[in-house]
Tab-separated table of C-alpha atoms in Angstrom:
chain	number	residue	atom	x	y	z
M	1	MET	CA	-199.331	-86.441	-22.178
M	2	LEU	CA	-195.990	-87.395	-20.736
M	3	SER	CA	-193.384	-84.628	-20.710
M	4	ARG	CA	-189.985	-85.344	-22.171
M	5	PRO	CA	-187.129	-85.401	-19.684
M	6	LYS	CA	-185.047	-82.247	-19.837
M	7	ARG	CA	-181.519	-82.597	-21.113
M	8	THR	CA	-178.944	-81.697	-18.562
M	9	ALA	CA	-175.389	-80.536	-18.995
M	10	SER	CA	-174.140	-82.730	-16.173
M	11	VAL	CA	-172.076	-85.003	-18.414
M	12	PRO	CA	-170.223	-82.262	-20.303
M	13	ARG	CA	-169.698	-80.393	-17.060
M	14	LYS	CA	-168.148	-83.431	-15.412
M	15	ARG	CA	-165.920	-83.910	-18.421
M	16	LEU	CA	-164.720	-80.325	-18.189
M	17	ILE	CA	-164.015	-80.733	-14.499
M	18	VAL	CA	-162.003	-83.904	-15.125
M	19	GLU	CA	-160.015	-82.281	-17.922
M	20	ALA	CA	-159.332	-79.219	-15.798
M	21	GLY	CA	-158.098	-81.471	-13.016
M	22	LYS	CA	-155.786	-83.286	-15.400
M	23	ARG	CA	-154.347	-80.003	-16.656
M	24	ALA	CA	-153.799	-78.775	-13.109
M	25	ALA	CA	-152.051	-82.007	-12.175
M	26	ALA	CA	-149.831	-81.842	-15.262
M	27	ALA	CA	-148.924	-78.245	-14.467
M	28	ALA	CA	-148.028	-79.210	-10.909
M	29	VAL	CA	-145.780	-82.033	-12.106
M	30	THR	CA	-144.085	-79.739	-14.632
M	31	ALA	CA	-143.439	-77.128	-11.963
M	32	ALA	CA	-142.021	-79.765	-9.641
M	33	VAL	CA	-139.506	-81.127	-12.138
M	34	ALA	CA	-138.604	-77.770	-13.702
M	35	PRO	CA	-135.090	-76.554	-12.813
M	36	GLN	CA	-135.029	-74.180	-9.923
M	37	ALA	CA	-133.845	-70.610	-10.440
M	38	ALA	CA	-130.090	-70.334	-10.213
M	39	ALA	CA	-128.869	-69.251	-6.809
M	40	PRO	CA	-126.993	-65.945	-6.680
M	41	LEU	CA	-123.291	-66.436	-7.271
M	42	LEU	CA	-120.815	-65.708	-4.504
M	43	LEU	CA	-118.448	-64.200	-7.092
M	44	PRO	CA	-119.976	-63.399	-10.503
M	45	PRO	CA	-117.468	-64.028	-13.326
M	46	GLU	CA	-117.956	-60.516	-14.721
M	47	LEU	CA	-117.143	-58.978	-11.334
M	48	ALA	CA	-114.039	-61.126	-10.897
M	49	PHE	CA	-112.857	-60.263	-14.415
M	50	SER	CA	-113.228	-56.484	-14.085
M	51	THR	CA	-112.132	-56.173	-10.442
M	52	ALA	CA	-108.936	-58.156	-10.971
M	53	THR	CA	-108.046	-56.036	-14.004
M	54	TYR	CA	-108.702	-52.709	-12.279
M	55	LEU	CA	-106.760	-53.712	-9.162
M	56	MET	CA	-103.728	-54.603	-11.250
M	57	VAL	CA	-103.478	-51.099	-12.747
M	58	PRO	CA	-102.317	-49.298	-9.546
M	59	THR	CA	-100.114	-52.284	-8.726
M	60	TYR	CA	-98.234	-51.936	-11.998
M	61	ILE	CA	-98.042	-48.143	-11.618
M	62	ILE	CA	-96.293	-48.565	-8.261
M	63	LEU	CA	-93.951	-51.307	-9.475
M	64	SER	CA	-92.977	-49.454	-12.639
M	65	PHE	CA	-92.618	-45.846	-11.455
M	66	PHE	CA	-91.753	-46.354	-7.762
M	67	PRO	CA	-89.840	-49.654	-7.599
M	68	ARG	CA	-87.770	-48.542	-4.586
M	69	SER	CA	-90.684	-47.284	-2.504
M	70	LYS	CA	-91.904	-48.959	0.684
M	71	LEU	CA	-95.222	-49.674	-0.998
M	72	SER	CA	-93.469	-51.430	-3.848
M	73	ALA	CA	-91.418	-53.462	-1.369
M	74	ALA	CA	-94.626	-54.448	0.399
M	75	ILE	CA	-96.136	-55.653	-2.884
M	76	LEU	CA	-93.004	-57.615	-3.774
M	77	ASP	CA	-92.598	-59.253	-0.364
M	78	SER	CA	-96.217	-59.763	0.645
M	79	PRO	CA	-98.326	-62.783	-0.376
M	80	VAL	CA	-101.489	-60.631	-0.452
M	81	VAL	CA	-101.803	-60.391	-4.244
M	82	PRO	CA	-101.190	-64.100	-4.968
M	83	LEU	CA	-103.410	-65.065	-2.028
M	84	ALA	CA	-106.279	-62.842	-3.205
M	85	PHE	CA	-106.034	-64.247	-6.721
M	86	GLY	CA	-105.843	-67.787	-5.368
M	87	ILE	CA	-109.013	-67.379	-3.303
M	88	ALA	CA	-110.913	-65.780	-6.192
M	89	TYR	CA	-109.704	-68.526	-8.518
M	90	ALA	CA	-110.844	-71.244	-6.115
M	91	VAL	CA	-114.299	-69.676	-5.763
M	92	LEU	CA	-114.702	-69.350	-9.539
M	93	ALA	CA	-113.566	-72.937	-10.064
M	94	TRP	CA	-116.066	-74.191	-7.480
M	95	GLN	CA	-118.880	-72.209	-9.093
M	96	ALA	CA	-117.916	-73.503	-12.534
M	97	TRP	CA	-118.010	-77.046	-11.196
M	98	GLN	CA	-121.411	-76.483	-9.591
M	99	ALA	CA	-122.792	-75.024	-12.832
M	100	GLY	CA	-121.433	-77.898	-14.919
M	101	SER	CA	-119.039	-75.707	-16.904
M	102	LEU	CA	-116.083	-77.916	-16.020
M	103	GLU	CA	-117.833	-80.739	-17.844
M	104	ALA	CA	-117.001	-78.886	-21.075
M	105	VAL	CA	-113.322	-78.998	-20.104
M	106	ARG	CA	-113.558	-82.724	-19.438
M	107	GLN	CA	-115.163	-83.305	-22.830
M	108	VAL	CA	-112.429	-81.351	-24.623
M	109	ILE	CA	-109.718	-83.300	-22.810
M	110	ALA	CA	-111.475	-86.606	-23.474
M	111	ALA	CA	-111.749	-85.826	-27.191
M	112	ALA	CA	-108.100	-84.738	-27.464
M	113	GLN	CA	-105.939	-86.766	-29.846
M	114	PRO	CA	-103.503	-86.579	-28.105
M	115	LEU	CA	-103.789	-82.899	-27.055
M	116	PRO	CA	-106.621	-80.357	-27.433
M	117	ASP	CA	-106.437	-78.110	-30.485
M	118	ALA	CA	-106.865	-74.334	-30.557
M	119	ALA	CA	-110.436	-74.498	-31.873
M	120	SER	CA	-111.545	-76.763	-29.028
M	121	LEU	CA	-109.961	-74.531	-26.402
M	122	ALA	CA	-111.463	-71.405	-27.965
M	123	GLY	CA	-114.908	-72.920	-27.608
M	124	LEU	CA	-114.432	-73.177	-23.847
M	125	PHE	CA	-114.335	-69.409	-23.512
M	126	GLN	CA	-118.012	-69.231	-24.408
M	127	HIS	CA	-118.528	-70.088	-20.733
M	128	LYS	CA	-118.181	-66.906	-18.653
M	129	ALA	CA	-116.826	-68.782	-15.654
M	130	LEU	CA	-114.084	-70.451	-17.700
M	131	ALA	CA	-113.167	-67.156	-19.399
M	132	ALA	CA	-112.835	-65.461	-15.998
M	133	LEU	CA	-110.720	-68.355	-14.716
M	134	ALA	CA	-108.373	-68.096	-17.684
M	135	TRP	CA	-108.120	-64.315	-17.264
M	136	LEU	CA	-107.194	-64.539	-13.582
M	137	HIS	CA	-104.681	-67.234	-14.481
M	138	LEU	CA	-102.989	-64.975	-17.050
M	139	LEU	CA	-103.026	-61.909	-14.788
M	140	MET	CA	-101.335	-63.891	-12.023
M	141	LEU	CA	-98.653	-65.273	-14.341
M	142	ASP	CA	-97.974	-61.783	-15.728
M	143	PHE	CA	-97.764	-60.356	-12.200
M	144	LEU	CA	-95.254	-62.997	-11.124
M	145	THR	CA	-93.191	-62.227	-14.221
M	146	ALA	CA	-93.297	-58.492	-13.447
M	147	ARG	CA	-92.304	-59.219	-9.845
M	148	ALA	CA	-89.257	-61.175	-10.992
M	149	VAL	CA	-88.320	-58.384	-13.421
M	150	VAL	CA	-88.535	-55.657	-10.750
M	151	MET	CA	-86.543	-57.641	-8.202
M	152	ASP	CA	-83.850	-58.431	-10.753
M	153	GLY	CA	-83.743	-54.798	-11.876
M	154	LEU	CA	-83.238	-53.624	-8.293
M	155	ARG	CA	-80.490	-56.190	-7.781
M	156	HIS	CA	-78.583	-55.227	-10.930
M	157	LEU	CA	-79.499	-51.518	-11.056
M	158	VAL	CA	-81.281	-51.950	-14.384
M	159	PRO	CA	-84.284	-49.809	-15.456
M	160	THR	CA	-87.458	-51.865	-15.560
M	161	CYS	CA	-90.344	-49.439	-16.126
M	162	HIS	CA	-90.873	-50.315	-19.788
M	163	SER	CA	-90.489	-54.035	-19.181
M	164	VAL	CA	-92.952	-54.010	-16.274
M	165	TRP	CA	-95.637	-52.374	-18.407
M	166	LEU	CA	-95.109	-54.975	-21.095
M	167	CYS	CA	-95.574	-57.635	-18.427
M	168	PHE	CA	-99.020	-56.207	-17.662
M	169	MET	CA	-100.641	-57.794	-20.688
M	170	VAL	CA	-97.875	-59.581	-22.588
M	171	GLY	CA	-95.708	-61.183	-19.925
M	172	PRO	CA	-93.294	-63.043	-22.237
M	173	LEU	CA	-92.507	-59.818	-24.113
M	174	GLY	CA	-91.904	-58.031	-20.813
M	175	LEU	CA	-89.454	-60.729	-19.778
M	176	LEU	CA	-87.720	-60.593	-23.156
M	177	SER	CA	-87.511	-56.793	-22.903
M	178	HIS	CA	-85.907	-56.997	-19.471
M	179	LEU	CA	-83.337	-59.580	-20.529
M	180	ALA	CA	-82.372	-57.432	-23.526
M	181	THR	CA	-82.229	-54.288	-21.373
M	182	ARG	CA	-80.101	-55.983	-18.743
M	183	ALA	CA	-77.663	-57.288	-21.339
M	184	ALA	CA	-77.362	-53.825	-22.927
M	185	VAL	CA	-76.841	-52.076	-19.577
M	186	HIS	CA	-74.211	-54.573	-18.478
M	187	LYS	CA	-72.387	-54.107	-21.768
M	188	LEU	CA	-72.473	-50.307	-21.527
M	189	ARG	CA	-71.255	-50.415	-17.929
M	190	LYS	CA	-68.696	-53.072	-18.807
M	191	ASP	CA	-69.700	-55.203	-15.850
M	192	LYS	CA	-67.737	-58.299	-14.988
M	193	PRO	CA	-68.961	-61.491	-16.713
M	194	ALA	CA	-69.953	-63.038	-13.372
M	195	VAL	CA	-72.282	-60.121	-12.655
M	196	ALA	CA	-73.671	-59.857	-16.164
M	197	SER	CA	-74.471	-63.557	-16.429
M	198	SER	CA	-76.031	-64.083	-12.981
M	199	SER	CA	-79.490	-65.584	-13.088
M	200	MET	CA	-82.483	-63.316	-12.498
M	201	TRP	CA	-84.261	-66.216	-10.804
M	202	GLY	CA	-81.721	-66.608	-7.998
M	203	ASP	CA	-83.869	-65.146	-5.198
M	204	TYR	CA	-87.205	-65.707	-6.856
């Protein structure tokens, strides 16, 4: 009697091998096209935000309480603070461009009719890099306002401590406070009109 040929599992086994090979190839392709892990940032936005804020505190303490000191004069005359902010700002802007965050700015500007509205601009601050850029921008503008206030106060012998502290976070109010203080002091001292009306931006 002839024996029946034994069934082998060669066909299913080959099929499994082929399918496993396909899965491995697909996984390799997926890994190849997947975005690479983000490179470490030269200046993380959170670090720039907090460091700039903390460094401004002693600066304002010196300018407000010791405006005639040598250290205050060094801050007023030296380009160190604006230069440091400028470098940090440039690095953050470059990183934002590399990360594609500036594309959001371009889209807001492109959609403006004719200018961006508040809601569109508020949406930009969801990007950490853009929020840090805006914060450094405001801190620098406030510092320059405080610098002008201190220099004008020294020139006209007007107290500036309160106005400088207002400049720390609300620069326009600090400037308004100084102009009101200067006008009041000139009136109390009965200064000559030429002195009282001289521009605070003369040597700025």
